[in-house]
Structure formats: C-alpha cells, structure tokens
Amino acid sequence: MAFQIDARGAYRAGKRFKSTAQKLAQAEELAAATLARRIVPEFVRDALETHNIKAARVRESSGVRRDGNVVTLTGYHRGTGLLQFSAKASRATGVTVTVTHARGPAVLRHAFIALGLSDNKHVFERDVSRPKRVMQKGNYKGERRQPIKSIYGPSVAQILRNPARQERLRNFAQKILSSEIRRQLARL
C-alpha cells in the first residue's frame, strides 16, 4: 500500500497565512496612524468639557508621537496664563476668571490685567509676602514698590494628568483601534 502526501497544498496554505499576517501588520499600522490623527481632537474636546480654556491653546500645547504601533499623547508643561481661561478685569471687583466649569467663577480682588516687561498681557497681583523694593525696569523704575507676580492656571500637562481623563482617552483609543482594524481586515 502506498501512502502519498502532496506538500504543494501545505506550501500554498503557508503562503496564504504569511500574506494574511502581512496584511494584519499593515492594518495595525494604519490603525495606529488613524489613532495618532484623532487622539488630539478628542483630548481637546474632553479638556473643554471640564476646563474653560481655549481649544487652540490645548492643541498647541499637546503633541502626538508615533513609534511603530505605539501612539504617545503628550501635554507640554508650559505655563498657561489666566487670560487663556477668559479672565475679565474690572476696577470694582478685580479679575474674574473661570478655570474649571465645576468650580465656577473665582474673583481675585487684588489682581489686575497689564502688559508685562515682554509686552504680553497677563493677570498680575502684588506679592504682599515680599517687602517693597526699588524697581529696576518698567514705568516705575527707581521707585519703591511691591513686586508683582503673574498668575497662572493649570498647564495642559496637568489637565492631561487627570486619571478620569486618561481612562476616557484610553477607552476612546481602544474603540478607534478595534474598529479601524476590523475595517481594514474586512478589506482583505
């Protein structure tokens, strides 16, 4: 009795599996590219739900890096002045600013909006903890005054550091990756 095995069928099946593995790797790469493109707008939307910050500020202070199939969202720790949180000044009350929607508006009685030494607008307040000193620059050069300090809100890195936000972005990323891979594999 003769027993015969045709190896050409196994070879063809192996080539088919190799082709499928290559297409799967390509689908994963395309899914990572889609996620890299869509994660920053989702982060901006999520940040605007809780913070009263301008969307352009969040976009310019965040970045995405893709290393193979790993997508990294980074929020930069650059100071965010209170003017970015829609600060309004009045002589009667000082400066009113809403940093987060949950806390509502906060009134800073001794704060004011002025141009700094580099000619950019900021919210300032007198630093009463420090003694008066002779001013070296600006309109009051040579006079004894209390120094002023600019007031900042949370940076984009601090906004991104929120654990609930990270969980929402992680769920969004999983949803995008799984739907994109399914879509790419349907094209095979």
Tab-separated table of C-alpha atoms in Angstrom:
chain	number	residue	atom	x	y	z
A	1	MET	CA	0.000	0.000	0.000
A	2	ALA	CA	1.344	3.401	-0.951
A	3	PHE	CA	0.919	6.487	1.150
A	4	GLN	CA	1.362	9.796	-0.634
A	5	ILE	CA	1.347	13.373	0.692
A	6	ASP	CA	1.101	16.374	-1.565
A	7	ALA	CA	3.210	19.149	0.012
A	8	ARG	CA	2.144	21.764	-2.538
A	9	GLY	CA	-1.154	22.346	-0.702
A	10	ALA	CA	0.651	22.978	2.593
A	11	TYR	CA	3.032	25.330	0.805
A	12	ARG	CA	0.115	27.283	-0.706
A	13	ALA	CA	-1.607	27.452	2.702
A	14	GLY	CA	1.619	28.713	4.293
A	15	LYS	CA	1.916	31.459	1.670
A	16	ARG	CA	-1.715	32.421	2.307
A	17	PHE	CA	-1.092	32.635	6.079
A	18	LYS	CA	2.064	34.684	5.503
A	19	SER	CA	0.118	37.080	3.274
A	20	THR	CA	-2.613	37.369	5.927
A	21	ALA	CA	-0.010	38.115	8.620
A	22	GLN	CA	1.480	40.868	6.463
A	23	LYS	CA	-1.970	42.358	5.884
A	24	LEU	CA	-2.690	42.212	9.611
A	25	ALA	CA	0.553	44.090	10.361
A	26	GLN	CA	-0.393	46.678	7.752
A	27	ALA	CA	-3.891	47.001	9.290
A	28	GLU	CA	-2.339	47.586	12.728
A	29	GLU	CA	-0.060	50.266	11.294
A	30	LEU	CA	-2.959	52.039	9.571
A	31	ALA	CA	-4.999	51.843	12.780
A	32	ALA	CA	-2.133	53.444	14.736
A	33	ALA	CA	-1.899	56.235	12.148
A	34	THR	CA	-5.653	56.854	12.432
A	35	LEU	CA	-5.428	56.976	16.216
A	36	ALA	CA	-2.496	59.404	16.076
A	37	ARG	CA	-4.588	61.676	13.873
A	38	ARG	CA	-7.737	61.505	16.037
A	39	ILE	CA	-6.425	61.473	19.633
A	40	VAL	CA	-5.573	65.193	19.937
A	41	PRO	CA	-9.038	66.431	18.839
A	42	GLU	CA	-10.602	64.008	21.318
A	43	PHE	CA	-8.311	65.288	24.073
A	44	VAL	CA	-9.265	68.870	23.194
A	45	ARG	CA	-12.985	68.026	23.385
A	46	ASP	CA	-12.509	66.281	26.709
A	47	ALA	CA	-10.457	69.142	28.183
A	48	LEU	CA	-13.042	71.723	27.086
A	49	GLU	CA	-15.785	69.812	28.911
A	50	THR	CA	-14.130	70.443	32.275
A	51	HIS	CA	-11.899	73.499	31.774
A	52	ASN	CA	-12.703	76.954	30.426
A	53	ILE	CA	-9.628	77.067	28.197
A	54	LYS	CA	-9.340	77.955	24.538
A	55	ALA	CA	-9.152	74.957	22.195
A	56	ALA	CA	-6.214	76.431	20.282
A	57	ARG	CA	-4.177	76.578	23.485
A	58	VAL	CA	-4.783	72.874	24.194
A	59	ARG	CA	-3.928	71.929	20.601
A	60	GLU	CA	-0.691	73.906	20.508
A	61	SER	CA	0.443	72.576	23.896
A	62	SER	CA	-0.114	68.906	23.103
A	63	GLY	CA	1.551	66.580	20.665
A	64	VAL	CA	1.431	63.034	19.363
A	65	ARG	CA	4.408	60.819	18.686
A	66	ARG	CA	4.161	57.502	16.911
A	67	ASP	CA	6.873	54.910	17.335
A	68	GLY	CA	5.848	51.904	15.262
A	69	ASN	CA	2.396	50.965	16.528
A	70	VAL	CA	2.773	52.852	19.828
A	71	VAL	CA	0.986	56.218	19.960
A	72	THR	CA	2.003	58.658	22.719
A	73	LEU	CA	-0.049	61.753	23.574
A	74	THR	CA	1.974	64.420	25.392
A	75	GLY	CA	0.784	67.548	27.150
A	76	TYR	CA	3.527	70.142	27.495
A	77	HIS	CA	4.145	71.755	30.868
A	78	ARG	CA	4.218	75.318	29.569
A	79	GLY	CA	2.539	77.801	31.906
A	80	THR	CA	-0.998	78.777	30.944
A	81	GLY	CA	-1.805	82.350	31.899
A	82	LEU	CA	-5.234	83.126	33.320
A	83	LEU	CA	-6.093	85.137	30.204
A	84	GLN	CA	-6.402	81.791	28.397
A	85	PHE	CA	-9.237	80.984	30.826
A	86	SER	CA	-11.286	84.059	29.789
A	87	ALA	CA	-10.197	86.365	32.615
A	88	LYS	CA	-12.091	89.687	32.811
A	89	ALA	CA	-10.970	92.695	34.820
A	90	SER	CA	-12.997	95.439	36.465
A	91	ARG	CA	-11.987	98.186	38.881
A	92	ALA	CA	-14.711	97.262	41.364
A	93	THR	CA	-14.068	93.543	41.756
A	94	GLY	CA	-10.561	92.875	40.413
A	95	VAL	CA	-10.244	89.961	37.992
A	96	THR	CA	-12.938	87.341	37.483
A	97	VAL	CA	-11.842	84.043	35.966
A	98	THR	CA	-13.423	80.617	35.498
A	99	VAL	CA	-10.747	77.919	35.325
A	100	THR	CA	-12.982	74.862	35.681
A	101	HIS	CA	-16.683	74.698	34.957
A	102	ALA	CA	-17.358	72.763	38.164
A	103	ARG	CA	-15.930	75.443	40.464
A	104	GLY	CA	-17.459	78.379	38.608
A	105	PRO	CA	-16.056	81.900	38.508
A	106	ALA	CA	-13.431	82.978	41.013
A	107	VAL	CA	-12.822	86.606	41.930
A	108	LEU	CA	-9.244	87.706	42.523
A	109	ARG	CA	-9.751	91.028	44.337
A	110	HIS	CA	-6.209	92.366	44.185
A	111	ALA	CA	-5.390	91.147	40.682
A	112	PHE	CA	-5.205	93.219	37.505
A	113	ILE	CA	-4.505	92.729	33.804
A	114	ALA	CA	-1.467	94.554	32.430
A	115	LEU	CA	1.377	94.280	29.948
A	116	GLY	CA	4.455	92.536	31.280
A	117	LEU	CA	8.033	93.508	30.555
A	118	SER	CA	7.988	91.432	27.381
A	119	ASP	CA	4.846	93.289	26.183
A	120	ASN	CA	2.481	90.365	26.616
A	121	LYS	CA	-0.745	90.639	28.586
A	122	HIS	CA	-1.017	88.733	31.858
A	123	VAL	CA	-3.028	88.662	35.019
A	124	PHE	CA	-0.828	90.041	37.803
A	125	GLU	CA	-1.130	90.604	41.521
A	126	ARG	CA	1.055	92.339	44.062
A	127	ASP	CA	3.229	89.941	46.009
A	128	VAL	CA	2.460	91.139	49.564
A	129	SER	CA	4.648	88.410	51.080
A	130	ARG	CA	7.778	90.166	49.812
A	131	PRO	CA	8.975	93.589	51.015
A	132	LYS	CA	8.956	96.686	48.839
A	133	ARG	CA	11.990	97.093	46.652
A	134	VAL	CA	13.386	99.562	44.149
A	135	MET	CA	12.061	98.744	40.689
A	136	GLN	CA	14.783	98.104	38.090
A	137	LYS	CA	12.687	98.214	34.896
A	138	GLY	CA	9.356	99.428	33.584
A	139	ASN	CA	7.226	102.502	34.270
A	140	TYR	CA	8.153	102.640	37.967
A	141	LYS	CA	11.925	102.336	37.558
A	142	GLY	CA	13.702	103.792	40.588
A	143	GLU	CA	10.601	103.851	42.821
A	144	ARG	CA	9.987	101.625	45.853
A	145	ARG	CA	7.067	99.291	45.174
A	146	GLN	CA	5.959	95.808	45.994
A	147	PRO	CA	6.903	93.357	43.252
A	148	ILE	CA	4.185	91.838	41.115
A	149	LYS	CA	3.827	88.243	40.022
A	150	SER	CA	1.896	86.771	37.142
A	151	ILE	CA	-0.814	84.233	37.938
A	152	TYR	CA	-1.109	81.001	36.007
A	153	GLY	CA	-3.760	78.311	35.736
A	154	PRO	CA	-3.170	74.601	35.152
A	155	SER	CA	-0.942	73.657	32.236
A	156	VAL	CA	-2.080	71.260	29.509
A	157	ALA	CA	0.142	68.605	31.085
A	158	GLN	CA	-1.741	69.000	34.371
A	159	ILE	CA	-5.074	68.788	32.537
A	160	LEU	CA	-3.926	65.571	30.833
A	161	ARG	CA	-2.711	64.125	34.155
A	162	ASN	CA	-6.308	63.683	35.414
A	163	PRO	CA	-6.869	59.890	35.876
A	164	ALA	CA	-10.505	60.023	34.733
A	165	ARG	CA	-9.462	61.828	31.551
A	166	GLN	CA	-6.713	59.285	30.906
A	167	GLU	CA	-9.240	56.465	31.294
A	168	ARG	CA	-11.659	58.142	28.847
A	169	LEU	CA	-8.857	58.637	26.315
A	170	ARG	CA	-7.736	55.022	26.783
A	171	ASN	CA	-11.286	53.793	26.087
A	172	PHE	CA	-11.507	56.076	23.052
A	173	ALA	CA	-8.193	54.705	21.746
A	174	GLN	CA	-9.308	51.095	22.203
A	175	LYS	CA	-12.558	51.806	20.376
A	176	ILE	CA	-10.779	53.515	17.466
A	177	LEU	CA	-8.121	50.796	17.179
A	178	SER	CA	-10.583	47.905	17.233
A	179	SER	CA	-12.984	49.489	14.732
A	180	GLU	CA	-10.150	50.514	12.415
A	181	ILE	CA	-8.540	47.063	12.475
A	182	ARG	CA	-11.954	45.470	11.802
A	183	ARG	CA	-12.462	47.838	8.877
A	184	GLN	CA	-9.025	47.120	7.443
A	185	LEU	CA	-9.435	43.358	7.810
A	186	ALA	CA	-12.804	43.498	6.061
A	187	ARG	CA	-10.959	44.862	3.034
A	188	LEU	CA	-8.701	41.758	2.844
